[in-house]
mmCIF file with all atom_site columns, C-alpha atoms in Angstrom:
data_model
loop_
_atom_site.group_PDB
_atom_site.id
_atom_site.type_symbol
_atom_site.label_atom_id
_atom_site.label_alt_id
_atom_site.label_comp_id
_atom_site.label_asym_id
_atom_site.label_entity_id
_atom_site.label_seq_id
_atom_site.pdbx_PDB_ins_code
_atom_site.Cartn_x
_atom_site.Cartn_y
_atom_site.Cartn_z
_atom_site.occupancy
_atom_site.B_iso_or_equiv
_atom_site.pdbx_formal_charge
_atom_site.auth_seq_id
_atom_site.auth_comp_id
_atom_site.auth_asym_id
_atom_site.auth_atom_id
_atom_site.pdbx_PDB_model_num
ATOM 1   C CA . MET A 1 1   ? 229.703 -45.511 275.525 1.00 45.00 ? 1125 MET A CA 1
ATOM 2   C CA . LYS A 1 2   ? 232.633 -42.827 276.305 1.00 44.00 ? 1126 LYS A CA 1
ATOM 3   C CA . LYS A 1 3   ? 231.413 -40.301 278.948 1.00 43.00 ? 1127 LYS A CA 1
ATOM 4   C CA . TRP A 1 4   ? 231.397 -37.034 276.187 1.00 41.00 ? 1128 TRP A CA 1
ATOM 5   C CA . MET A 1 5   ? 229.422 -39.295 273.761 1.00 39.00 ? 1129 MET A CA 1
ATOM 6   C CA . MET A 1 6   ? 226.574 -39.650 276.991 1.00 38.00 ? 1130 MET A CA 1
ATOM 7   C CA . LEU A 1 7   ? 226.833 -36.297 277.699 1.00 40.00 ? 1131 LEU A CA 1
ATOM 8   C CA . SER A 1 8   ? 226.445 -34.732 273.916 1.00 40.00 ? 1132 SER A CA 1
ATOM 9   C CA . LEU A 1 9   ? 222.967 -36.896 273.806 1.00 35.00 ? 1133 LEU A CA 1
ATOM 10  C CA . ILE A 1 10  ? 221.820 -35.344 277.039 1.00 38.00 ? 1134 ILE A CA 1
ATOM 11  C CA . LEU A 1 11  ? 219.578 -32.571 275.541 1.00 33.00 ? 1135 LEU A CA 1
ATOM 12  C CA . ILE A 1 12  ? 219.989 -29.214 277.013 1.00 38.00 ? 1136 ILE A CA 1
ATOM 13  C CA . VAL A 1 13  ? 216.720 -28.056 278.285 1.00 36.00 ? 1137 VAL A CA 1
ATOM 14  C CA . LEU A 1 14  ? 215.426 -25.192 281.433 1.00 37.00 ? 1138 LEU A CA 1
ATOM 15  C CA . ALA A 1 15  ? 219.320 -24.440 281.456 1.00 41.00 ? 1139 ALA A CA 1
ATOM 16  C CA . GLY A 1 16  ? 221.008 -26.558 281.069 1.00 50.00 ? 1140 GLY A CA 1
ATOM 17  C CA . CYS A 1 17  ? 219.020 -29.294 283.329 1.00 49.00 ? 1141 CYS A CA 1
ATOM 18  C CA . GLN A 1 18  ? 216.530 -31.758 283.034 1.00 49.00 ? 1142 GLN A CA 1
ATOM 19  C CA . SER A 1 19  ? 213.948 -32.856 285.520 1.00 51.00 ? 1143 SER A CA 1
ATOM 20  C CA . ALA A 1 20  ? 211.819 -35.839 286.687 1.00 50.00 ? 1144 ALA A CA 1
ATOM 21  C CA . LEU A 1 21  ? 208.901 -36.226 288.979 1.00 48.00 ? 1145 LEU A CA 1
ATOM 22  C CA . LEU A 1 22  ? 209.152 -38.312 291.369 1.00 46.00 ? 1146 LEU A CA 1
ATOM 23  C CA . GLY A 1 23  ? 206.666 -39.266 294.156 1.00 46.00 ? 1147 GLY A CA 1
ATOM 24  C CA . GLY A 1 24  ? 205.191 -36.903 296.950 1.00 47.00 ? 1148 GLY A CA 1
ATOM 25  C CA . GLY A 1 25  ? 206.018 -33.801 294.481 1.00 53.00 ? 1149 GLY A CA 1
ATOM 26  C CA . GLN A 1 26  ? 210.046 -34.086 294.858 1.00 56.00 ? 1150 GLN A CA 1
ATOM 27  C CA . THR A 1 27  ? 212.079 -33.387 291.647 1.00 73.00 ? 1151 THR A CA 1
ATOM 28  C CA . ILE A 1 28  ? 215.656 -34.598 290.872 1.00 79.00 ? 1152 ILE A CA 1
ATOM 29  C CA . ILE A 1 29  ? 217.770 -32.336 287.933 1.00 87.00 ? 1153 ILE A CA 1
ATOM 30  C CA . GLU A 1 30  ? 219.908 -33.961 286.224 1.00 89.00 ? 1154 GLU A CA 1
ATOM 31  C CA . TRP A 1 31  ? 222.061 -31.538 285.369 1.00 93.00 ? 1155 TRP A CA 1
ATOM 32  C CA . VAL A 1 32  ? 224.919 -30.981 282.306 1.00 94.00 ? 1156 VAL A CA 1
ATOM 33  C CA . ASN A 1 33  ? 228.419 -29.987 283.645 1.00 97.00 ? 1157 ASN A CA 1
ATOM 34  C CA . PHE A 1 34  ? 228.161 -25.987 282.974 1.00 98.00 ? 1158 PHE A CA 1
ATOM 35  C CA . ILE A 1 35  ? 229.108 -22.674 284.073 1.00 98.00 ? 1159 ILE A CA 1
ATOM 36  C CA . LYS A 1 36  ? 227.328 -19.456 283.356 1.00 98.00 ? 1160 LYS A CA 1
ATOM 37  C CA . TRP A 1 37  ? 230.001 -16.556 282.306 1.00 98.00 ? 1161 TRP A CA 1
ATOM 38  C CA . ASN A 1 38  ? 229.264 -13.248 280.964 1.00 96.00 ? 1162 ASN A CA 1
ATOM 39  C CA . GLY A 1 39  ? 225.644 -14.134 280.532 1.00 96.00 ? 1163 GLY A CA 1
ATOM 40  C CA . GLN A 1 40  ? 226.882 -17.786 278.516 1.00 97.00 ? 1164 GLN A CA 1
ATOM 41  C CA . ASP A 1 41  ? 226.428 -21.100 279.003 1.00 97.00 ? 1165 ASP A CA 1
ATOM 42  C CA . PHE A 1 42  ? 230.140 -22.628 278.833 1.00 98.00 ? 1166 PHE A CA 1
ATOM 43  C CA . ASN A 1 43  ? 229.685 -26.460 277.991 1.00 98.00 ? 1167 ASN A CA 1
ATOM 44  C CA . SER A 1 44  ? 232.236 -29.059 279.528 1.00 98.00 ? 1168 SER A CA 1
ATOM 45  C CA . ILE A 1 45  ? 234.489 -30.206 276.817 1.00 98.00 ? 1169 ILE A CA 1
ATOM 46  C CA . ASP A 1 46  ? 234.715 -34.395 277.261 1.00 96.00 ? 1170 ASP A CA 1
ATOM 47  C CA . SER A 1 47  ? 237.150 -35.454 274.795 1.00 98.00 ? 1171 SER A CA 1
ATOM 48  C CA . GLY A 1 48  ? 239.779 -32.492 275.621 1.00 98.00 ? 1172 GLY A CA 1
ATOM 49  C CA . VAL A 1 49  ? 241.967 -31.401 277.504 1.00 98.00 ? 1173 VAL A CA 1
ATOM 50  C CA . LEU A 1 50  ? 244.453 -28.624 278.076 1.00 98.00 ? 1174 LEU A CA 1
ATOM 51  C CA . ALA A 1 51  ? 247.657 -29.700 276.015 1.00 98.00 ? 1175 ALA A CA 1
ATOM 52  C CA . ASP A 1 52  ? 249.830 -27.133 278.035 1.00 97.00 ? 1176 ASP A CA 1
ATOM 53  C CA . ASN A 1 53  ? 249.833 -24.441 281.217 1.00 97.00 ? 1177 ASN A CA 1
ATOM 54  C CA . GLN A 1 54  ? 251.496 -22.214 279.267 1.00 97.00 ? 1178 GLN A CA 1
ATOM 55  C CA . TYR A 1 55  ? 247.386 -21.350 277.456 1.00 98.00 ? 1179 TYR A CA 1
ATOM 56  C CA . ILE A 1 56  ? 246.363 -20.778 281.027 1.00 98.00 ? 1180 ILE A CA 1
ATOM 57  C CA . GLY A 1 57  ? 244.852 -17.398 280.815 1.00 98.00 ? 1181 GLY A CA 1
ATOM 58  C CA . GLU A 1 58  ? 244.520 -14.621 283.693 1.00 98.00 ? 1182 GLU A CA 1
ATOM 59  C CA . LYS A 1 59  ? 241.429 -15.388 286.058 1.00 98.00 ? 1183 LYS A CA 1
ATOM 60  C CA . VAL A 1 60  ? 238.748 -14.383 285.513 1.00 98.00 ? 1184 VAL A CA 1
ATOM 61  C CA . GLY A 1 61  ? 236.332 -15.030 288.434 1.00 98.00 ? 1185 GLY A CA 1
ATOM 62  C CA . THR A 1 62  ? 234.866 -18.071 290.663 1.00 98.00 ? 1186 THR A CA 1
ATOM 63  C CA . VAL A 1 63  ? 232.349 -19.513 290.976 1.00 98.00 ? 1187 VAL A CA 1
ATOM 64  C CA . ASN A 1 64  ? 229.072 -18.513 293.171 1.00 98.00 ? 1188 ASN A CA 1
ATOM 65  C CA . PHE A 1 65  ? 226.914 -21.261 293.076 1.00 98.00 ? 1189 PHE A CA 1
ATOM 66  C CA . LYS A 1 66  ? 227.062 -24.736 293.245 1.00 97.00 ? 1190 LYS A CA 1
ATOM 67  C CA . LEU A 1 67  ? 223.554 -26.512 291.570 1.00 96.00 ? 1191 LEU A CA 1
ATOM 68  C CA . ALA A 1 68  ? 224.016 -29.918 292.079 1.00 95.00 ? 1192 ALA A CA 1
ATOM 69  C CA . ASP A 1 69  ? 221.991 -30.900 295.308 1.00 91.00 ? 1193 ASP A CA 1
ATOM 70  C CA . ASN A 1 70  ? 221.271 -26.600 295.685 1.00 94.00 ? 1194 ASN A CA 1
ATOM 71  C CA . VAL A 1 71  ? 218.577 -26.917 293.336 1.00 93.00 ? 1195 VAL A CA 1
ATOM 72  C CA . THR A 1 72  ? 215.443 -28.320 293.011 1.00 89.00 ? 1196 THR A CA 1
ATOM 73  C CA . ASN A 1 73  ? 213.439 -26.233 291.155 1.00 90.00 ? 1197 ASN A CA 1
ATOM 74  C CA . PRO A 1 74  ? 212.992 -27.259 287.268 1.00 87.00 ? 1198 PRO A CA 1
ATOM 75  C CA . SER A 1 75  ? 212.321 -23.255 286.175 1.00 89.00 ? 1199 SER A CA 1
ATOM 76  C CA . TYR A 1 76  ? 215.218 -21.807 288.290 1.00 93.00 ? 1200 TYR A CA 1
ATOM 77  C CA . LYS A 1 77  ? 216.979 -19.292 285.716 1.00 95.00 ? 1201 LYS A CA 1
ATOM 78  C CA . THR A 1 78  ? 220.705 -19.335 285.596 1.00 96.00 ? 1202 THR A CA 1
ATOM 79  C CA . LYS A 1 79  ? 223.191 -16.363 286.837 1.00 97.00 ? 1203 LYS A CA 1
ATOM 80  C CA . ASP A 1 80  ? 226.907 -15.637 286.158 1.00 97.00 ? 1204 ASP A CA 1
ATOM 81  C CA . GLY A 1 81  ? 228.742 -17.261 288.674 1.00 98.00 ? 1205 GLY A CA 1
ATOM 82  C CA . ASP A 1 82  ? 226.303 -20.609 288.482 1.00 98.00 ? 1206 ASP A CA 1
ATOM 83  C CA . ALA A 1 83  ? 228.076 -24.072 287.965 1.00 98.00 ? 1207 ALA A CA 1
ATOM 84  C CA . ALA A 1 84  ? 226.313 -27.367 287.804 1.00 97.00 ? 1208 ALA A CA 1
ATOM 85  C CA . PHE A 1 85  ? 228.365 -29.607 290.392 1.00 97.00 ? 1209 PHE A CA 1
ATOM 86  C CA . TYR A 1 86  ? 232.064 -26.949 291.440 1.00 97.00 ? 1210 TYR A CA 1
ATOM 87  C CA . GLU A 1 87  ? 232.384 -25.703 295.129 1.00 97.00 ? 1211 GLU A CA 1
ATOM 88  C CA . LYS A 1 88  ? 231.492 -22.059 295.223 1.00 97.00 ? 1212 LYS A CA 1
ATOM 89  C CA . GLY A 1 89  ? 234.803 -20.152 295.530 1.00 98.00 ? 1213 GLY A CA 1
ATOM 90  C CA . THR A 1 90  ? 236.778 -22.453 292.132 1.00 98.00 ? 1214 THR A CA 1
ATOM 91  C CA . GLU A 1 91  ? 238.296 -20.573 290.572 1.00 98.00 ? 1215 GLU A CA 1
ATOM 92  C CA . ILE A 1 92  ? 237.622 -19.830 286.779 1.00 98.00 ? 1216 ILE A CA 1
ATOM 93  C CA . TYR A 1 93  ? 240.460 -19.273 284.336 1.00 98.00 ? 1217 TYR A CA 1
ATOM 94  C CA . SER A 1 94  ? 240.525 -18.022 280.665 1.00 98.00 ? 1218 SER A CA 1
ATOM 95  C CA . ILE A 1 95  ? 242.669 -19.562 277.569 1.00 98.00 ? 1219 ILE A CA 1
ATOM 96  C CA . LYS A 1 96  ? 244.932 -16.959 276.158 1.00 97.00 ? 1220 LYS A CA 1
ATOM 97  C CA . GLY A 1 97  ? 243.620 -16.124 272.633 1.00 95.00 ? 1221 GLY A CA 1
ATOM 98  C CA . ASN A 1 98  ? 240.035 -17.758 272.762 1.00 96.00 ? 1222 ASN A CA 1
ATOM 99  C CA . ASN A 1 99  ? 237.207 -15.696 274.204 1.00 94.00 ? 1223 ASN A CA 1
ATOM 100 C CA . ASP A 1 100 ? 234.882 -19.087 273.417 1.00 97.00 ? 1224 ASP A CA 1
ATOM 101 C CA . LEU A 1 101 ? 236.953 -20.859 276.139 1.00 98.00 ? 1225 LEU A CA 1
ATOM 102 C CA . LEU A 1 102 ? 237.200 -21.455 280.469 1.00 98.00 ? 1226 LEU A CA 1
ATOM 103 C CA . ALA A 1 103 ? 238.895 -23.750 282.359 1.00 98.00 ? 1227 ALA A CA 1
ATOM 104 C CA . VAL A 1 104 ? 238.808 -25.072 286.260 1.00 98.00 ? 1228 VAL A CA 1
ATOM 105 C CA . LYS A 1 105 ? 241.677 -27.102 288.294 1.00 97.00 ? 1229 LYS A CA 1
ATOM 106 C CA . SER A 1 106 ? 240.498 -30.556 288.495 1.00 96.00 ? 1230 SER A CA 1
ATOM 107 C CA . GLU A 1 107 ? 242.680 -33.268 290.021 1.00 92.00 ? 1231 GLU A CA 1
ATOM 108 C CA . ASN A 1 108 ? 240.165 -35.794 287.496 1.00 90.00 ? 1232 ASN A CA 1
ATOM 109 C CA . SER A 1 109 ? 241.852 -34.019 284.437 1.00 95.00 ? 1233 SER A CA 1
ATOM 110 C CA . ILE A 1 110 ? 244.864 -35.037 282.208 1.00 96.00 ? 1234 ILE A CA 1
ATOM 111 C CA . ASN A 1 111 ? 247.551 -31.933 282.551 1.00 96.00 ? 1235 ASN A CA 1
ATOM 112 C CA . GLY A 1 112 ? 245.092 -31.140 285.307 1.00 96.00 ? 1236 GLY A CA 1
ATOM 113 C CA . TYR A 1 113 ? 242.092 -28.679 283.923 1.00 98.00 ? 1237 TYR A CA 1
ATOM 114 C CA . GLN A 1 114 ? 238.444 -29.503 283.115 1.00 98.00 ? 1238 GLN A CA 1
ATOM 115 C CA . LEU A 1 115 ? 238.383 -27.507 279.749 1.00 98.00 ? 1239 LEU A CA 1
ATOM 116 C CA . PHE A 1 116 ? 234.531 -25.847 278.491 1.00 98.00 ? 1240 PHE A CA 1
ATOM 117 C CA . TYR A 1 117 ? 233.499 -23.737 276.162 1.00 98.00 ? 1241 TYR A CA 1
ATOM 118 C CA . SER A 1 118 ? 230.868 -21.370 274.874 1.00 98.00 ? 1242 SER A CA 1
ATOM 119 C CA . THR A 1 119 ? 227.599 -23.123 273.889 1.00 97.00 ? 1243 THR A CA 1
ATOM 120 C CA . GLU A 1 120 ? 226.423 -19.683 271.932 1.00 96.00 ? 1244 GLU A CA 1
ATOM 121 C CA . SER A 1 121 ? 229.467 -18.844 269.920 1.00 94.00 ? 1245 SER A CA 1
ATOM 122 C CA . THR A 1 122 ? 230.886 -22.227 268.900 1.00 94.00 ? 1246 THR A CA 1
ATOM 123 C CA . GLU A 1 123 ? 230.000 -25.476 268.401 1.00 95.00 ? 1247 GLU A CA 1
ATOM 124 C CA . TYR A 1 124 ? 231.040 -28.488 269.654 1.00 97.00 ? 1248 TYR A CA 1
ATOM 125 C CA . LYS A 1 125 ? 234.147 -29.429 268.117 1.00 96.00 ? 1249 LYS A CA 1
ATOM 126 C CA . TRP A 1 126 ? 235.989 -31.793 269.666 1.00 97.00 ? 1250 TRP A CA 1
ATOM 127 C CA . HIS A 1 127 ? 235.028 -35.298 267.930 1.00 97.00 ? 1251 HIS A CA 1
ATOM 128 C CA . PHE A 1 128 ? 237.169 -37.567 266.138 1.00 97.00 ? 1252 PHE A CA 1
ATOM 129 C CA . LYS A 1 129 ? 236.223 -36.546 263.053 1.00 96.00 ? 1253 LYS A CA 1
ATOM 130 C CA . HIS A 1 130 ? 237.357 -33.066 263.890 1.00 97.00 ? 1254 HIS A CA 1
ATOM 131 C CA . MET A 1 131 ? 240.601 -33.793 264.921 1.00 98.00 ? 1255 MET A CA 1
ATOM 132 C CA . PRO A 1 132 ? 243.580 -32.761 261.991 1.00 97.00 ? 1256 PRO A CA 1
ATOM 133 C CA . LEU A 1 133 ? 245.347 -36.367 261.701 1.00 97.00 ? 1257 LEU A CA 1
ATOM 134 C CA . ASP A 1 134 ? 248.161 -34.730 259.406 1.00 97.00 ? 1258 ASP A CA 1
ATOM 135 C CA . GLU A 1 135 ? 248.413 -32.253 262.495 1.00 98.00 ? 1259 GLU A CA 1
ATOM 136 C CA . VAL A 1 136 ? 249.269 -34.772 264.674 1.00 98.00 ? 1260 VAL A CA 1
ATOM 137 C CA . LYS A 1 137 ? 252.274 -34.409 266.689 1.00 98.00 ? 1261 LYS A CA 1
ATOM 138 C CA . LYS A 1 138 ? 251.894 -36.348 269.622 1.00 98.00 ? 1262 LYS A CA 1
ATOM 139 C CA . ILE A 1 139 ? 249.578 -38.914 271.056 1.00 98.00 ? 1263 ILE A CA 1
ATOM 140 C CA . GLU A 1 140 ? 249.888 -39.880 274.820 1.00 98.00 ? 1264 GLU A CA 1
ATOM 141 C CA . ILE A 1 141 ? 248.554 -42.954 276.852 1.00 98.00 ? 1265 ILE A CA 1
ATOM 142 C CA . TYR A 1 142 ? 246.481 -43.250 280.005 1.00 97.00 ? 1266 TYR A CA 1
ATOM 143 C CA . THR A 1 143 ? 245.437 -46.030 281.935 1.00 94.00 ? 1267 THR A CA 1
ATOM 144 C CA . GLN A 1 144 ? 241.933 -44.284 283.294 1.00 88.00 ? 1268 GLN A CA 1
ATOM 145 C CA . VAL A 1 145 ? 242.470 -45.463 287.225 1.00 84.00 ? 1269 VAL A CA 1
ATOM 146 C CA . ASN A 1 146 ? 244.996 -43.176 288.529 1.00 86.00 ? 1270 ASN A CA 1
ATOM 147 C CA . ASN A 1 147 ? 245.782 -41.121 285.316 1.00 90.00 ? 1271 ASN A CA 1
ATOM 148 C CA . LYS A 1 148 ? 249.298 -42.960 285.116 1.00 94.00 ? 1272 LYS A CA 1
ATOM 149 C CA . ARG A 1 149 ? 251.050 -42.639 281.863 1.00 96.00 ? 1273 ARG A CA 1
ATOM 150 C CA . ILE A 1 150 ? 251.927 -45.752 280.478 1.00 96.00 ? 1274 ILE A CA 1
ATOM 151 C CA . ALA A 1 151 ? 253.442 -44.673 276.670 1.00 97.00 ? 1275 ALA A CA 1
ATOM 152 C CA . GLU A 1 152 ? 254.420 -41.805 274.969 1.00 98.00 ? 1276 GLU A CA 1
ATOM 153 C CA . ILE A 1 153 ? 254.663 -41.839 270.905 1.00 98.00 ? 1277 ILE A CA 1
ATOM 154 C CA . VAL A 1 154 ? 256.620 -38.598 269.069 1.00 98.00 ? 1278 VAL A CA 1
ATOM 155 C CA . ASP A 1 155 ? 258.001 -40.060 266.410 1.00 98.00 ? 1279 ASP A CA 1
ATOM 156 C CA . LYS A 1 156 ? 256.293 -39.818 263.025 1.00 98.00 ? 1280 LYS A CA 1
ATOM 157 C CA . GLY A 1 157 ? 255.721 -42.990 261.371 1.00 98.00 ? 1281 GLY A CA 1
ATOM 158 C CA . ARG A 1 158 ? 254.620 -44.825 264.763 1.00 98.00 ? 1282 ARG A CA 1
ATOM 159 C CA . ILE A 1 159 ? 251.787 -41.434 265.060 1.00 98.00 ? 1283 ILE A CA 1
ATOM 160 C CA . GLU A 1 160 ? 251.107 -42.702 261.214 1.00 98.00 ? 1284 GLU A CA 1
ATOM 161 C CA . ASP A 1 161 ? 250.654 -46.110 262.896 1.00 98.00 ? 1285 ASP A CA 1
ATOM 162 C CA . PHE A 1 162 ? 248.533 -45.450 265.295 1.00 98.00 ? 1286 PHE A CA 1
ATOM 163 C CA . LEU A 1 163 ? 246.516 -43.634 263.725 1.00 98.00 ? 1287 LEU A CA 1
ATOM 164 C CA . GLU A 1 164 ? 246.006 -46.073 261.561 1.00 98.00 ? 1288 GLU A CA 1
ATOM 165 C CA . ILE A 1 165 ? 244.959 -48.716 263.584 1.00 98.00 ? 1289 ILE A CA 1
ATOM 166 C CA . LEU A 1 166 ? 242.016 -46.124 264.713 1.00 98.00 ? 1290 LEU A CA 1
ATOM 167 C CA . ASN A 1 167 ? 241.371 -44.953 261.226 1.00 97.00 ? 1291 ASN A CA 1
ATOM 168 C CA . THR A 1 168 ? 240.965 -49.142 260.042 1.00 98.00 ? 1292 THR A CA 1
ATOM 169 C CA . SER A 1 169 ? 238.906 -49.861 262.743 1.00 98.00 ? 1293 SER A CA 1
ATOM 170 C CA . VAL A 1 170 ? 235.741 -51.968 262.571 1.00 98.00 ? 1294 VAL A CA 1
ATOM 171 C CA . GLU A 1 171 ? 232.220 -50.438 263.212 1.00 97.00 ? 1295 GLU A CA 1
ATOM 172 C CA . ASP A 1 172 ? 229.909 -52.991 265.430 1.00 97.00 ? 1296 ASP A CA 1
ATOM 173 C CA . LYS A 1 173 ? 227.186 -51.828 266.764 1.00 93.00 ? 1297 LYS A CA 1
ATOM 174 C CA . ASP A 1 174 ? 226.161 -54.762 268.388 1.00 95.00 ? 1298 ASP A CA 1
ATOM 175 C CA . PHE A 1 175 ? 229.365 -55.330 268.999 1.00 96.00 ? 1299 PHE A CA 1
ATOM 176 C CA . ALA A 1 176 ? 229.288 -56.584 274.158 1.00 94.00 ? 1300 ALA A CA 1
ATOM 177 C CA . PRO A 1 177 ? 232.588 -55.876 275.958 1.00 95.00 ? 1301 PRO A CA 1
ATOM 178 C CA . ASN A 1 178 ? 232.727 -59.361 278.193 1.00 92.00 ? 1302 ASN A CA 1
ATOM 179 C CA . THR A 1 179 ? 232.630 -58.906 281.960 1.00 87.00 ? 1303 THR A CA 1
ATOM 180 C CA . ASN A 1 180 ? 232.486 -62.253 282.277 1.00 86.00 ? 1304 ASN A CA 1
ATOM 181 C CA . ASN A 1 181 ? 235.557 -62.469 284.444 1.00 82.00 ? 1305 ASN A CA 1
ATOM 182 C CA . ARG A 1 182 ? 236.718 -58.261 284.683 1.00 84.00 ? 1306 ARG A CA 1
ATOM 183 C CA . ASP A 1 183 ? 235.499 -54.933 283.969 1.00 91.00 ? 1307 ASP A CA 1
ATOM 184 C CA . SER A 1 184 ? 237.016 -53.440 281.436 1.00 94.00 ? 1308 SER A CA 1
ATOM 185 C CA . ILE A 1 185 ? 240.632 -51.868 281.112 1.00 95.00 ? 1309 ILE A CA 1
ATOM 186 C CA . THR A 1 186 ? 239.833 -48.094 279.953 1.00 96.00 ? 1310 THR A CA 1
ATOM 187 C CA . TYR A 1 187 ? 242.779 -46.094 278.003 1.00 97.00 ? 1311 TYR A CA 1
ATOM 188 C CA . GLU A 1 188 ? 242.820 -42.540 277.644 1.00 97.00 ? 1312 GLU A CA 1
ATOM 189 C CA . MET A 1 189 ? 244.629 -41.720 274.253 1.00 98.00 ? 1313 MET A CA 1
ATOM 190 C CA . ILE A 1 190 ? 245.515 -38.334 274.074 1.00 98.00 ? 1314 ILE A CA 1
ATOM 191 C CA . PHE A 1 191 ? 246.639 -36.481 270.755 1.00 98.00 ? 1315 PHE A CA 1
ATOM 192 C CA . TYR A 1 192 ? 247.964 -33.174 270.659 1.00 98.00 ? 1316 TYR A CA 1
ATOM 193 C CA . THR A 1 193 ? 248.542 -30.620 267.471 1.00 97.00 ? 1317 THR A CA 1
ATOM 194 C CA . ASP A 1 194 ? 249.436 -26.965 268.428 1.00 94.00 ? 1318 ASP A CA 1
ATOM 195 C CA . GLY A 1 195 ? 246.550 -25.750 269.692 1.00 94.00 ? 1319 GLY A CA 1
ATOM 196 C CA . PRO A 1 196 ? 245.588 -25.356 273.411 1.00 97.00 ? 1320 PRO A CA 1
ATOM 197 C CA . ILE A 1 197 ? 243.521 -28.527 273.253 1.00 98.00 ? 1321 ILE A CA 1
ATOM 198 C CA . ALA A 1 198 ? 243.967 -31.912 272.844 1.00 98.00 ? 1322 ALA A CA 1
ATOM 199 C CA . TYR A 1 199 ? 241.810 -34.895 271.683 1.00 98.00 ? 1323 TYR A CA 1
ATOM 200 C CA . ASN A 1 200 ? 241.090 -37.317 274.491 1.00 98.00 ? 1324 ASN A CA 1
ATOM 201 C CA . PHE A 1 201 ? 239.415 -40.855 274.138 1.00 98.00 ? 1325 PHE A CA 1
ATOM 202 C CA . ASP A 1 202 ? 239.110 -43.817 275.335 1.00 97.00 ? 1326 ASP A CA 1
ATOM 203 C CA . MET A 1 203 ? 240.073 -47.224 273.937 1.00 98.00 ? 1327 MET A CA 1
ATOM 204 C CA . GLN A 1 204 ? 238.882 -50.252 276.396 1.00 97.00 ? 1328 GLN A CA 1
ATOM 205 C CA . PHE A 1 205 ? 240.085 -54.168 276.488 1.00 96.00 ? 1329 PHE A CA 1
ATOM 206 C CA . ASP A 1 206 ? 237.743 -56.770 277.872 1.00 96.00 ? 1330 ASP A CA 1
ATOM 207 C CA . GLY A 1 207 ? 240.550 -59.403 278.143 1.00 93.00 ? 1331 GLY A CA 1
ATOM 208 C CA . ASN A 1 208 ? 239.891 -60.542 274.493 1.00 94.00 ? 1332 ASN A CA 1
ATOM 209 C CA . THR A 1 209 ? 239.533 -57.151 272.513 1.00 96.00 ? 1333 THR A CA 1
ATOM 210 C CA . TYR A 1 210 ? 239.982 -53.963 272.215 1.00 97.00 ? 1334 TYR A CA 1
ATOM 211 C CA . PHE A 1 211 ? 237.729 -51.515 271.291 1.00 98.00 ? 1335 PHE A CA 1
ATOM 212 C CA . TRP A 1 212 ? 236.662 -47.807 271.172 1.00 98.00 ? 1336 TRP A CA 1
ATOM 213 C CA . TYR A 1 213 ? 233.709 -45.227 270.125 1.00 97.00 ? 1337 TYR A CA 1
ATOM 214 C CA . PRO A 1 214 ? 234.453 -42.751 267.516 1.00 96.00 ? 1338 PRO A CA 1
ATOM 215 C CA . TRP A 1 215 ? 230.980 -42.498 267.546 1.00 93.00 ? 1339 TRP A CA 1
ATOM 216 C CA . ASP A 1 216 ? 229.332 -46.375 267.358 1.00 95.00 ? 1340 ASP A CA 1
ATOM 217 C CA . ALA A 1 217 ? 231.376 -49.206 269.245 1.00 97.00 ? 1341 ALA A CA 1
ATOM 218 C CA . CYS A 1 218 ? 234.541 -50.273 267.091 1.00 98.00 ? 1342 CYS A CA 1
ATOM 219 C CA . ILE A 1 219 ? 237.178 -53.087 267.363 1.00 98.00 ? 1343 ILE A CA 1
ATOM 220 C CA . LEU A 1 220 ? 240.461 -52.763 266.508 1.00 98.00 ? 1344 LEU A CA 1
ATOM 221 C CA . SER A 1 221 ? 242.968 -54.409 264.955 1.00 97.00 ? 1345 SER A CA 1
ATOM 222 C CA . ASP A 1 222 ? 245.743 -56.533 267.762 1.00 96.00 ? 1346 ASP A CA 1
ATOM 223 C CA . ASP A 1 223 ? 248.082 -54.608 266.184 1.00 97.00 ? 1347 ASP A CA 1
ATOM 224 C CA . ILE A 1 224 ? 247.195 -51.759 268.542 1.00 97.00 ? 1348 ILE A CA 1
ATOM 225 C CA . LYS A 1 225 ? 248.835 -54.550 271.431 1.00 96.00 ? 1349 LYS A CA 1
ATOM 226 C CA . GLU A 1 226 ? 252.102 -52.864 269.522 1.00 96.00 ? 1350 GLU A CA 1
ATOM 227 C CA . PHE A 1 227 ? 251.444 -49.748 271.669 1.00 97.00 ? 1351 PHE A CA 1
ATOM 228 C CA . ILE A 1 228 ? 250.542 -50.535 275.078 1.00 95.00 ? 1352 ILE A CA 1
ATOM 229 C CA . PRO A 1 229 ? 253.386 -51.954 277.841 1.00 90.00 ? 1353 PRO A CA 1
ATOM 230 C CA . GLU A 1 230 ? 252.010 -54.868 279.601 1.00 74.00 ? 1354 GLU A CA 1
ATOM 231 C CA . ASN A 1 231 ? 251.285 -53.094 283.087 1.00 51.00 ? 1355 ASN A CA 1
#
């Protein structure tokens, strides 16, 4: 299942973590990707990327302490500047006009930043059902292996055709990709509107079937091939 969907199912307990007690009293904590700032937890937006660098605001501070690999006490109380996975000194940026958003530079994220939202001032609103389809102005498709852009769709008619394929995909909760001969190829679909966050969803191809996870598995029409150049 898509990584952001998996993360959204994690119950955030004990200040953003889960723990398991192993033999010998050792505790392993499974951290949610978050940053503590201004007394608030900012969780990662895993179905959204920065739309453009123009939205990056001022540097507001730096990470003071990385929790993963350093904290084993499930009762640990997080403090401002704590981050689950970012090293001490990592710079934290504001998003212009959005006090409930933060950004951290990331080589693994399309357009160069991982985005975070305040769990106390807003709800997660970047699922496919939240995307204003009539406001999509551009679609990009990337290969997930190296974040290489392989397609850009800007024509209004073609954008509508692409979105129609997604909207008419067929839900199949029992679907399992065919991995007998190969792993599925994963593509990143980026949908740009007028906001600072572009929506980001995975699409996969197992050699026979194109599918994606707006929530449960959905099978895509073979018409999607028209938009994906041969590698």
